[in-house]
XYZ file of C-alpha atoms in Angstrom:
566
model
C 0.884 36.975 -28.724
C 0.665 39.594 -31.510
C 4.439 40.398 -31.684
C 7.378 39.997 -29.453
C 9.995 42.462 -31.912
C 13.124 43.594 -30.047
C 11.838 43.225 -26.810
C 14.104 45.302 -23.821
C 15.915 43.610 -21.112
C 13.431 43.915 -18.419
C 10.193 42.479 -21.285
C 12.495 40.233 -21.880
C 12.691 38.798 -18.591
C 8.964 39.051 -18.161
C 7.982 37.106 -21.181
C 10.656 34.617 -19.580
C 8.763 34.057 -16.603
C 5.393 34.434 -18.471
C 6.740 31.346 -20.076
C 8.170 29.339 -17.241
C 4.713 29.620 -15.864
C 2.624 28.245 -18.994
C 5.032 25.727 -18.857
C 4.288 24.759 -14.893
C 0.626 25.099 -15.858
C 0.520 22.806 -18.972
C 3.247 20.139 -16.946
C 6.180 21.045 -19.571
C 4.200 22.080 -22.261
C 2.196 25.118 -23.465
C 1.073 26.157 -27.498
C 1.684 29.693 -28.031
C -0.396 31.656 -31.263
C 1.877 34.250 -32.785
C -0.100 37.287 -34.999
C -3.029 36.879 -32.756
C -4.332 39.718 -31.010
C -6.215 39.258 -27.071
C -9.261 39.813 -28.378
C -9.161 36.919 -30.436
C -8.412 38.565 -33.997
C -5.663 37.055 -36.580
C -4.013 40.148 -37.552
C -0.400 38.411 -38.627
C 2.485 39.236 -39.013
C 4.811 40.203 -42.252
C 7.803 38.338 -42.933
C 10.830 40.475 -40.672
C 8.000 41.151 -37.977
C 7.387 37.030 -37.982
C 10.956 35.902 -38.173
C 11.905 38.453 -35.662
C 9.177 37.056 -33.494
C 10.589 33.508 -33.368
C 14.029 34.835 -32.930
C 12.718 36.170 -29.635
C 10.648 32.677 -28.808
C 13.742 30.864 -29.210
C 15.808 32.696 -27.025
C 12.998 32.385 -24.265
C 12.710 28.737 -24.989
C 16.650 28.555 -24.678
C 16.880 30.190 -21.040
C 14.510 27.542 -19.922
C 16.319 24.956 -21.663
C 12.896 23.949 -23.789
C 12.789 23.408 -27.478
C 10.044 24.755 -30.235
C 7.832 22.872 -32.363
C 5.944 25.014 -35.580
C 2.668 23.051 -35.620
C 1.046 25.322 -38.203
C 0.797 28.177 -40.057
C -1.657 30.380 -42.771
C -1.543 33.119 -44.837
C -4.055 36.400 -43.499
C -5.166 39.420 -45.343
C -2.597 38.691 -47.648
C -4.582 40.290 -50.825
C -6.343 43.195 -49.009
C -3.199 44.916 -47.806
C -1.255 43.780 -50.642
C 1.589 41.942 -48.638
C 1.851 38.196 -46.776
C 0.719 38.059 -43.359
C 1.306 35.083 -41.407
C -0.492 33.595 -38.264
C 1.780 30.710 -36.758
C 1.113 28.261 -33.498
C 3.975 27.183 -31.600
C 4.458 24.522 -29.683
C 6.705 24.820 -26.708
C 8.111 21.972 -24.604
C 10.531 21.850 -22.110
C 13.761 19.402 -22.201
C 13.071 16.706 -19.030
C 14.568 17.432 -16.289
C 16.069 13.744 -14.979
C 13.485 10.629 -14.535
C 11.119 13.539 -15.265
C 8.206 13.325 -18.569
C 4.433 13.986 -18.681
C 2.936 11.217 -18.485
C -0.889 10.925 -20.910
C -2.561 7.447 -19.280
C -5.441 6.510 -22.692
C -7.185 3.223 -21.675
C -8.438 1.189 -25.128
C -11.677 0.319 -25.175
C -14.177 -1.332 -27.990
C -15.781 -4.614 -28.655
C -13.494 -7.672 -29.878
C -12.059 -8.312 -32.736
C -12.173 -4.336 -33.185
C -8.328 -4.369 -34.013
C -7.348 -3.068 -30.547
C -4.050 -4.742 -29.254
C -2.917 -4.857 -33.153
C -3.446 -0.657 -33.202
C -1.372 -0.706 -30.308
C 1.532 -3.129 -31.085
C 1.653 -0.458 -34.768
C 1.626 2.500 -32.665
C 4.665 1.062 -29.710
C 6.693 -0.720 -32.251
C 6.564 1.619 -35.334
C 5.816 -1.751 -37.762
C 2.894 -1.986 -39.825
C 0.774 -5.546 -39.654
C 0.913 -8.167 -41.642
C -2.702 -8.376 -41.847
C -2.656 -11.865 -39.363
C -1.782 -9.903 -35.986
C 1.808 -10.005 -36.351
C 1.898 -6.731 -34.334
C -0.442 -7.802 -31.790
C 1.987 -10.236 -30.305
C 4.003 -8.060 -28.373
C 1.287 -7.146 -26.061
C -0.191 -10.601 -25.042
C 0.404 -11.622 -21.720
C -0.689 -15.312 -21.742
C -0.669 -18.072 -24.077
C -4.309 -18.183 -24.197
C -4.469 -14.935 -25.541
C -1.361 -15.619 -28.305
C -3.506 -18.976 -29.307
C -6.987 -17.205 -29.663
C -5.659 -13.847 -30.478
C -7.913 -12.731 -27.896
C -7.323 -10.097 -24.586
C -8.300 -11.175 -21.554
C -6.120 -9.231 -19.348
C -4.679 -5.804 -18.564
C -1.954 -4.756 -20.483
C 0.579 -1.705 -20.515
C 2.835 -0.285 -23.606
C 4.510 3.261 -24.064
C 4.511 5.341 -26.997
C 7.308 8.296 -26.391
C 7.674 11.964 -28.093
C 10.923 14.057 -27.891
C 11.157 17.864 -26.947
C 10.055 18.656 -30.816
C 7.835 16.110 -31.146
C 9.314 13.245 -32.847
C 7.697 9.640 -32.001
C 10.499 7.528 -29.990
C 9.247 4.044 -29.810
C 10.355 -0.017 -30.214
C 11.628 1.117 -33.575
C 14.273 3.277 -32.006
C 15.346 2.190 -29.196
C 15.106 -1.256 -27.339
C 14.071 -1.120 -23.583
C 11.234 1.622 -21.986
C 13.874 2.604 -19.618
C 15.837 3.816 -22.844
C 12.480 5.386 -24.636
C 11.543 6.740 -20.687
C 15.013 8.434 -20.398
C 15.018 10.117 -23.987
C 11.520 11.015 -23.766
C 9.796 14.308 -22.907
C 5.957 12.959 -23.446
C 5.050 9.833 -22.206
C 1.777 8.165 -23.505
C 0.639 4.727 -21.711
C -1.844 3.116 -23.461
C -3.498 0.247 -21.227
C -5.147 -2.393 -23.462
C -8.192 -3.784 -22.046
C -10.567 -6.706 -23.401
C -13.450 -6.378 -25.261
C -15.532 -9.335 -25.155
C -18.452 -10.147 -22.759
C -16.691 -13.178 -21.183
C -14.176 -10.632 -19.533
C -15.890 -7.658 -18.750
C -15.135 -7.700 -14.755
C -11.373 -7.099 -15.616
C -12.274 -4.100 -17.969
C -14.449 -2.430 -15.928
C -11.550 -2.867 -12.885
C -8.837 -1.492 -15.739
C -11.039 1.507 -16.032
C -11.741 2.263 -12.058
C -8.214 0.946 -10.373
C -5.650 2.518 -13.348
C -7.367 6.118 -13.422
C -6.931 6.339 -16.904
C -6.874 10.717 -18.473
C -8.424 9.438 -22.043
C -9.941 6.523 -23.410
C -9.869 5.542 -26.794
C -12.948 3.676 -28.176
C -12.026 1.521 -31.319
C -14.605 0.766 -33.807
C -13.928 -1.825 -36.536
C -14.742 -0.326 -40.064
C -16.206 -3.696 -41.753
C -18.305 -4.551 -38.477
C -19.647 -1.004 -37.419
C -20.825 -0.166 -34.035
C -22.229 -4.399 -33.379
C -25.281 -4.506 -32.023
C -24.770 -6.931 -29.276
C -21.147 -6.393 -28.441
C -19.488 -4.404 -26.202
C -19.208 -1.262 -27.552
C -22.255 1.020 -26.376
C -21.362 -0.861 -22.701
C -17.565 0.447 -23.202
C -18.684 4.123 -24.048
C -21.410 4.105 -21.362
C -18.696 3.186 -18.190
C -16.032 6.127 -19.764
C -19.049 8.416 -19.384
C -20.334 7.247 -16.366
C -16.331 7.971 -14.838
C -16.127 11.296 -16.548
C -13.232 9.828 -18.706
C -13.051 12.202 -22.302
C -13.375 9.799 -25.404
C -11.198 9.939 -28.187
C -13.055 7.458 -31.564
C -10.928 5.058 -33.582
C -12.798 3.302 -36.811
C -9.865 1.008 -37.997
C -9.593 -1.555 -40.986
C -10.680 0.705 -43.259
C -8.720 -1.361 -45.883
C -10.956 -4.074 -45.277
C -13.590 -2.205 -47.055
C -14.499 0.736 -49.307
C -15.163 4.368 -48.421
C -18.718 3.783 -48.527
C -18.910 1.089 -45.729
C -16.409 2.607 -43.243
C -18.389 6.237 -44.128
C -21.231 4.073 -42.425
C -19.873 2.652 -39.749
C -18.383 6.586 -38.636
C -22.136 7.605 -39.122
C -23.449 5.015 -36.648
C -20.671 5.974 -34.292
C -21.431 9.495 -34.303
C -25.005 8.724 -34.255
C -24.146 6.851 -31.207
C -22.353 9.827 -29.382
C -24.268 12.783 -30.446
C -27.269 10.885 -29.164
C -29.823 11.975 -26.116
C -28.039 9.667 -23.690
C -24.349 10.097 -24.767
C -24.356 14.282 -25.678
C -20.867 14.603 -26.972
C -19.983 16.447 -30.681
C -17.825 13.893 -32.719
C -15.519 15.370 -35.052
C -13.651 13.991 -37.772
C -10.511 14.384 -38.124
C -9.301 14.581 -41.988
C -6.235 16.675 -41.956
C -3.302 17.794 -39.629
C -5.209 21.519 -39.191
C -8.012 19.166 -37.903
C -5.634 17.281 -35.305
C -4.781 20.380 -33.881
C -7.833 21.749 -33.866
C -9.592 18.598 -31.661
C -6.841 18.461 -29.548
C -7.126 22.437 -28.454
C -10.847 21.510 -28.411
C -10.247 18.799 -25.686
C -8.354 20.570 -23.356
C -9.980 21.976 -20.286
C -13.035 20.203 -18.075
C -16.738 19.665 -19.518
C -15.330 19.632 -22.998
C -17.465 17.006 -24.684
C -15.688 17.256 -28.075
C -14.807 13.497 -29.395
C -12.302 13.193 -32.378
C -13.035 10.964 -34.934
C -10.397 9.105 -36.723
C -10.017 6.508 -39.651
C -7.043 4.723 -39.489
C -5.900 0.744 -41.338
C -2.983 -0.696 -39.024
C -1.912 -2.786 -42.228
C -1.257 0.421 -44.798
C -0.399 2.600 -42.299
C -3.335 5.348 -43.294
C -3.984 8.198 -41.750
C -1.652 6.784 -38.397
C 0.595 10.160 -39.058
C -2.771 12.088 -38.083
C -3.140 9.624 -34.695
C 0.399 10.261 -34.019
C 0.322 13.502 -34.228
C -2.972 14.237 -31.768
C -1.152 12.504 -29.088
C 1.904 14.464 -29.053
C 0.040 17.502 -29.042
C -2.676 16.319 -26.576
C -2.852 18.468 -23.438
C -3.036 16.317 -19.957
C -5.842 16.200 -18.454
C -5.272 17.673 -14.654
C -3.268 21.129 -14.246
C -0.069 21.580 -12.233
C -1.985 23.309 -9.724
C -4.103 20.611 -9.071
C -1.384 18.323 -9.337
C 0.831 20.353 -6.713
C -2.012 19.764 -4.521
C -2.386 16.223 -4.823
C 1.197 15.916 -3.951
C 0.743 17.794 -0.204
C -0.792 15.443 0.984
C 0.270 11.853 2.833
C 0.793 9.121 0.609
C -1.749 6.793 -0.436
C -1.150 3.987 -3.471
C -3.562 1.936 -4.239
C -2.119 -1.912 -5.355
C -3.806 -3.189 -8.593
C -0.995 -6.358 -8.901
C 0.714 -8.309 -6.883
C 4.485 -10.263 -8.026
C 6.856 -11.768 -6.285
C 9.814 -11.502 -7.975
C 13.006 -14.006 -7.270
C 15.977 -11.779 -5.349
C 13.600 -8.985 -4.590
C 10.555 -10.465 -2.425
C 6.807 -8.531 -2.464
C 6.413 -6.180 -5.092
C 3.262 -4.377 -5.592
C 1.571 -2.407 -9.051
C -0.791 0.173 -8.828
C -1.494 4.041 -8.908
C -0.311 7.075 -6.491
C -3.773 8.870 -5.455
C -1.819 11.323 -3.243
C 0.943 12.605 -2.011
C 4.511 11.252 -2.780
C 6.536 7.927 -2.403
C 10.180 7.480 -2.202
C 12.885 4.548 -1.938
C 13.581 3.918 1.923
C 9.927 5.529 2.968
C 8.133 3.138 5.699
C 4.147 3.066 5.169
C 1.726 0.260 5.967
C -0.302 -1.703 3.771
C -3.959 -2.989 4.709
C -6.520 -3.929 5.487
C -5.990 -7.378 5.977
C -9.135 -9.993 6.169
C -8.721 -8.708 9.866
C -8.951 -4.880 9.188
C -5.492 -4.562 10.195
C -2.750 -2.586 8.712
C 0.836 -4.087 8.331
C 4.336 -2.153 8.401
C 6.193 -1.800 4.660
C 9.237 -0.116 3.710
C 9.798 0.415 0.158
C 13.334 -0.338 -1.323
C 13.144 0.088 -5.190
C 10.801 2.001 -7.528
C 10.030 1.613 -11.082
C 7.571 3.459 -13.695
C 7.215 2.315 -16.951
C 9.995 -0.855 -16.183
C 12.372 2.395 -15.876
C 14.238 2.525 -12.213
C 13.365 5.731 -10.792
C 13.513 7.417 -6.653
C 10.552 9.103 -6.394
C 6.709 8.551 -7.929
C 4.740 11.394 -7.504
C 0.661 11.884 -7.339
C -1.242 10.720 -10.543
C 1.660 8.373 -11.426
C 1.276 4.641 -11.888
C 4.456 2.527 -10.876
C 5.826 -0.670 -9.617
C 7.279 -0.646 -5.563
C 9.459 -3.578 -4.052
C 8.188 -4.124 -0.500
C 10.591 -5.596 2.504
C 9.137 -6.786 5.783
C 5.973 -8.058 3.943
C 5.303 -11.462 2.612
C 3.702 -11.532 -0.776
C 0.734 -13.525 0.687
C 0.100 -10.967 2.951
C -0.952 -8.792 0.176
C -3.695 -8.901 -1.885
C -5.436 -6.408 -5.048
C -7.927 -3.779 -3.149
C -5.336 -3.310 -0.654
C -3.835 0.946 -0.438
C 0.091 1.573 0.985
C -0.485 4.564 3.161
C 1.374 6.922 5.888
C 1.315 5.800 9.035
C 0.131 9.107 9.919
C -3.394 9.192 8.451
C -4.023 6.185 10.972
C -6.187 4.634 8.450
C -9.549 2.620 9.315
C -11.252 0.307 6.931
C -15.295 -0.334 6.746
C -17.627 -3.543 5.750
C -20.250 -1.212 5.261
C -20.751 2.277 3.234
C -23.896 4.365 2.697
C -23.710 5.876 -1.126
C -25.894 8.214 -3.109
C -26.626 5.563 -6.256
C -28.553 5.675 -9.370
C -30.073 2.496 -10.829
C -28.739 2.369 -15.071
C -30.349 -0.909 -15.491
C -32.431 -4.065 -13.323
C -34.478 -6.552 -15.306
C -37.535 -6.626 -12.676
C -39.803 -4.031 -10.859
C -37.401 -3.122 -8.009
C -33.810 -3.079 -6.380
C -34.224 -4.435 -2.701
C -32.406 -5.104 0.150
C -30.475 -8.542 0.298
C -29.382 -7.629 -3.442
C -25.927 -8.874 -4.234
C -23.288 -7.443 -6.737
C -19.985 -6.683 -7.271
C -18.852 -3.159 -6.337
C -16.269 -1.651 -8.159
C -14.379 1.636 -5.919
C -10.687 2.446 -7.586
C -8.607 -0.844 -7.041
C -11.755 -2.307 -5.073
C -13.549 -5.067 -6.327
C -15.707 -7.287 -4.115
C -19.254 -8.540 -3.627
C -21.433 -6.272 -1.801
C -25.474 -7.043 -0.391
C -27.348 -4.266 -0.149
C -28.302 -3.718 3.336
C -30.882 -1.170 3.315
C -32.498 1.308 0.675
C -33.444 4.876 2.268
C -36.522 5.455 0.827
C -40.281 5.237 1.513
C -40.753 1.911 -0.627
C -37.554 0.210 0.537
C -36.587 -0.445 -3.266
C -35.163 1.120 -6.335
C -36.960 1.384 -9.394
C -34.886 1.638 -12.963
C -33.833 5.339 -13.630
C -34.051 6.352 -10.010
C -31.771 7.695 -7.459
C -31.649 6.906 -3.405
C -28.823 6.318 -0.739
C -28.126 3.196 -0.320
C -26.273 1.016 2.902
C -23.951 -1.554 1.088
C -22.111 -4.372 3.210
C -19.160 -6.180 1.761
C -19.576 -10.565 1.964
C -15.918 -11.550 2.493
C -13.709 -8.551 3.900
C -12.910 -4.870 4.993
C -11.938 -2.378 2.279
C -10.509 1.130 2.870
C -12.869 3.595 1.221
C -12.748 7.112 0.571
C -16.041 9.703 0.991
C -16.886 10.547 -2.205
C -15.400 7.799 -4.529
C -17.287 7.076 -6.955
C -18.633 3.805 -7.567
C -19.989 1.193 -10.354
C -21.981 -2.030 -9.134
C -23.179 -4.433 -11.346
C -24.621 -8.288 -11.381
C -25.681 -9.747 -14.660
C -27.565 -7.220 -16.400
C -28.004 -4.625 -13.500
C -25.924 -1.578 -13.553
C -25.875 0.815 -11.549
C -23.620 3.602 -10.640
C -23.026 6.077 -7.301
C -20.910 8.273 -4.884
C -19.809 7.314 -1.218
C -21.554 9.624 1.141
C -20.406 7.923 4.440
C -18.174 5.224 5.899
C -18.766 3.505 8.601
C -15.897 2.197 10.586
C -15.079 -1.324 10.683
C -15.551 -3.388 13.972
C -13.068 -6.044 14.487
C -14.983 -9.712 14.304
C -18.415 -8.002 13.313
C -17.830 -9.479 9.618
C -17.593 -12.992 11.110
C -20.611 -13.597 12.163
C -22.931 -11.379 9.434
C -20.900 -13.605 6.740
C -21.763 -16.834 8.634
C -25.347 -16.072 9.178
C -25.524 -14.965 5.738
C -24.118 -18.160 4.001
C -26.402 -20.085 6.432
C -29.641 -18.188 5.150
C -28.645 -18.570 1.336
C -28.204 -22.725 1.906
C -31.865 -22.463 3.266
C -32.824 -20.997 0.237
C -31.098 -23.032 -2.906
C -33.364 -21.833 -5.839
C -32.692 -18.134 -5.159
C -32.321 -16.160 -8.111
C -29.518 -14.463 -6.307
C -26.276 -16.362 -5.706
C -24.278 -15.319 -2.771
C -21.256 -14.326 -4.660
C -20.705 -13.451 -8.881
C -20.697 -16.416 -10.771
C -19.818 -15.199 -13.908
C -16.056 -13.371 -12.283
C -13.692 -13.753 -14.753
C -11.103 -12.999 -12.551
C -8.876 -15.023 -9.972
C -9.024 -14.212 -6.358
C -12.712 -13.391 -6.369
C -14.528 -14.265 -3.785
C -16.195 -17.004 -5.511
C -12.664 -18.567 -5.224
């Protein structure tokens, strides 16, 4: 907007809806640039003209009961026409309505020991480190992990920002149900482990949590390590169209010149043939706001670049401040359309919780769930579909009625016994009549294979959303019946132990050892009750016939229980 000066009744009450709707667009939040004229120009604004301007902002914001943030502001033509001229950006976000917040989902990624969980625990709990992973301790899920400092599993923590933009976290306030309640930006950061040993539960954090952002962490002192996990990391955020946001931390483990180097290899790493993004370092708080304007939108391939030390605390105002101004990335209207549709959640956990019975973890694809609806859950190891009513609802370890599309969240299940259930499974409507399939057809291109060809009888272990089970590949539609590295075909895929439910055009990751590969479902074909049986059987009866096959019939190196090497 140039100017908004006096504005009549009626402008009034267009600029008013003009506002309610950048607000519906952005999901609460929109950035308005005052002194700037539509074709782009910074004209500004004097001092009465400015002041009158935000005089008018305010009493828009105030009608739709949303507050205003100044995120910047500079000085224009100021010596040419002999008076100060301002240009301003204001951020506007709207008060939550109740159990209502936007909701940013940035899975961590890096190799280990990059500082990771202890860049978290800083960020939730608003307490530097000690500089021996005092704030890492929070997160840890297992006693492993406390013991070797090491994460091996999936983890969840929320950072929270008010209606202007101040951080609300562990500091504050005790409980997420209190930071979810006072909170009008939520951002869920899911922690996810960085060493070799446990790559089968990162890639599934990535796939089954749907994460908007990731955040690849990059220890100063260590650089971008040649045989860790970093390149790997980058490579599966790329390969799921997730937008990258760079960390280098510890950066008062060393001096300038050696974390200068290890932001050099990093952006040598993105701006490279295979990777094409534009790194860009962030220095300042004009440069926060600049990346985070530069992210927003699809087929943006800007990456922000930051230097941060979670034991001084540099440079984690900069951090801080990028997240509350980052934009989500899916628009209400594409949201609103999600949400038409029939229900379907797809369970990533499984508890059963004393008092309460079944209670599934997991993600809202479409549609939306409330307390008291009745879905099923499926398939079973039979391809069946069981009846589920859900009595209690909970995002963020906040109560809540309702979870909508794009939301992750926590539902207690009657009628169901918790053995019943297993990760892979989806809690749909009744009304889509869902099927299930043991074998797919998908368009796939091979990343990686260590000999001449991909053929049929390969086994690995498919990843598809929550899925993750060991596939043989059936048949290869080409001419040669194989796939060489760096080339594409459709490929029929059969699952070893059990049905899944699939959706055309998923897209997919398969891997075993060091072949990687990466696709999109072009068909499903239904499942035939009993038809598993007997291809499993004849299958485990041809690999005993054959004990020195390079290929064993399920992934010996899972990580994770309730594969089905287990």
């Amino acid at each position: 907007k140039l100017k908004l000066v006096d504005p009549t009744e009626s402008r009034l009450e267009h600029l008013v809806t003009q506002m309610k709707w950048r607000l519906q667009e952005g999901q609460g939040e929109a950035i308005y640039k005052i002194g700037v004229e539509d074709n782009g120009v910074c004209a500004g604004l004097a001092d009465s003209e400015f002041q009158a301007t935000m005089n008018t902002l305010n009493s828009m914001a105030e009608r739709l009961g949303a507050d205003l943030t100044v995120l910047r502001e500079r000085e224009v033509d100021s010596l040419v026409l002999g008076e100060r001229k301002r240009v301003s950006e204001v951020l506007v976000r709207r008060v939550p309505d109740d159990q209502q917040f936007l909701d940013i989902r940035v899975s961590v990624l890096g190799n280990a020991d990059a500082g990771k969980s202890t860049l978290l625990g800083v960020l939730t709990q608003g307490q530097l480190d000690n500089g021996r992973g005092q704030a890492r301790l929070n997160l840890f899920r297992h006693l492993h992990e406390i013991q070797t400092g090491r994460t091996s599993s999936i983890s969840h923590e929320i950072l929270g920002f008010d209606s202007k933009g101040n951080v609300i976290n562990y500091s504050e306030l005790q409980t997420s149900e209190s930071i979810c309640s006072a909170s009008s930006k939520i951002i869920t950061f899911i922690d996810l482990a960085g060493h070799h040993k446990y790559l089968r539960t990162t890639i599934f954090g990535l796939t089954s949590h749907h994460p908007d952002f990731a955040m690849l962490v990059v220890a100063a002192n260590r650089g971008v390590v040649m045989f860790g996990t970093t390149r790997e990391h980058l490579g599966l955020a790329m390969a799921l169209g997730v937008p990258t946001i760079a960390v280098v931390t510890k950066i008062d483990l060393c001096p300038d010149a050696v974390s200068n180097r290890a932001c050099r290899q990093l952006e040598k790493l993105l701006s490279s043939a295979g990777c094409g993004r534009i790194p860009f370092r962030v220095r300042s708080e004009d440069d926060v706001y600049t990346a985070a304007a530069g992210m927003a939108g699809e087929g943006s391939k800007i990456v922000p670049l930051f230097k941060v030390s979670s034991l001084n605390g540099a440079n984690l105002p900069l951090l801080t401040k990028f997240f509350n101004v980052l934009s989500p990335k899916k628009s209400q209207r594409e949201q609103e359309k999600l949400m038409q549709e029939l229900p379907q959640f797809q369970v990533d956990e499984v508890f059963s919780v004393p008092e309460v019975g079944a209670v599934v973890g997991g993600t809202l694809s479409h549609g939306v769930i409330t307390e008291r609806d009745n879905l099923v859950i499926g398939p079973t190891t039979e391809g069946e579909y069981l009846p589920a009513t859900v009595t209690t609802i909970q995002r963020n370890r906040a109560p809540c009625r309702v979870v909508r599309a794009g939301q992750a969240a926590s539902l207690s299940l009657i009628d169901i016994d918790k053995d019943d259930i297993r990760k892979g499974m989806v809690l749909v409507s009744a009304q889509l009549n869902p099927t299930c399939c043991m074998e797919f057809e998908a368009t796939v291109y091979l990343l990686y294979h260590p000999t001449s060809g991909l053929c049929p009888g390969f086994q690995a272990t498919i990843y598809v959303g929550s899925v993750m089970q060991t596939a043989v590949v059936k048949n290869i539609h080409n001419d040669e019946e194989s796939l060489n590295q760096n080339e594409q075909s459709s490929v029929t895929f059969r699952f070893v132990c059990h049905p899944e439910h699939l959706r055309t055009g998923s897209t997919i990751l398969f891997r075993e050892r060091t072949t990687k590969g990466i696709g999109q479902i072009t068909k499903v074909l239904r499942y035939k009750p009993g038809d598993h049986r007997v291809q499993h059987k004849r299958h485990r009866k041809q690999s005993q016939r054959s004990p020195t096959s390079s290929t064993p019939p399920y992934d010996v190196s899972s990580d994770e229980p309730g594969s089905p090497k287990s």
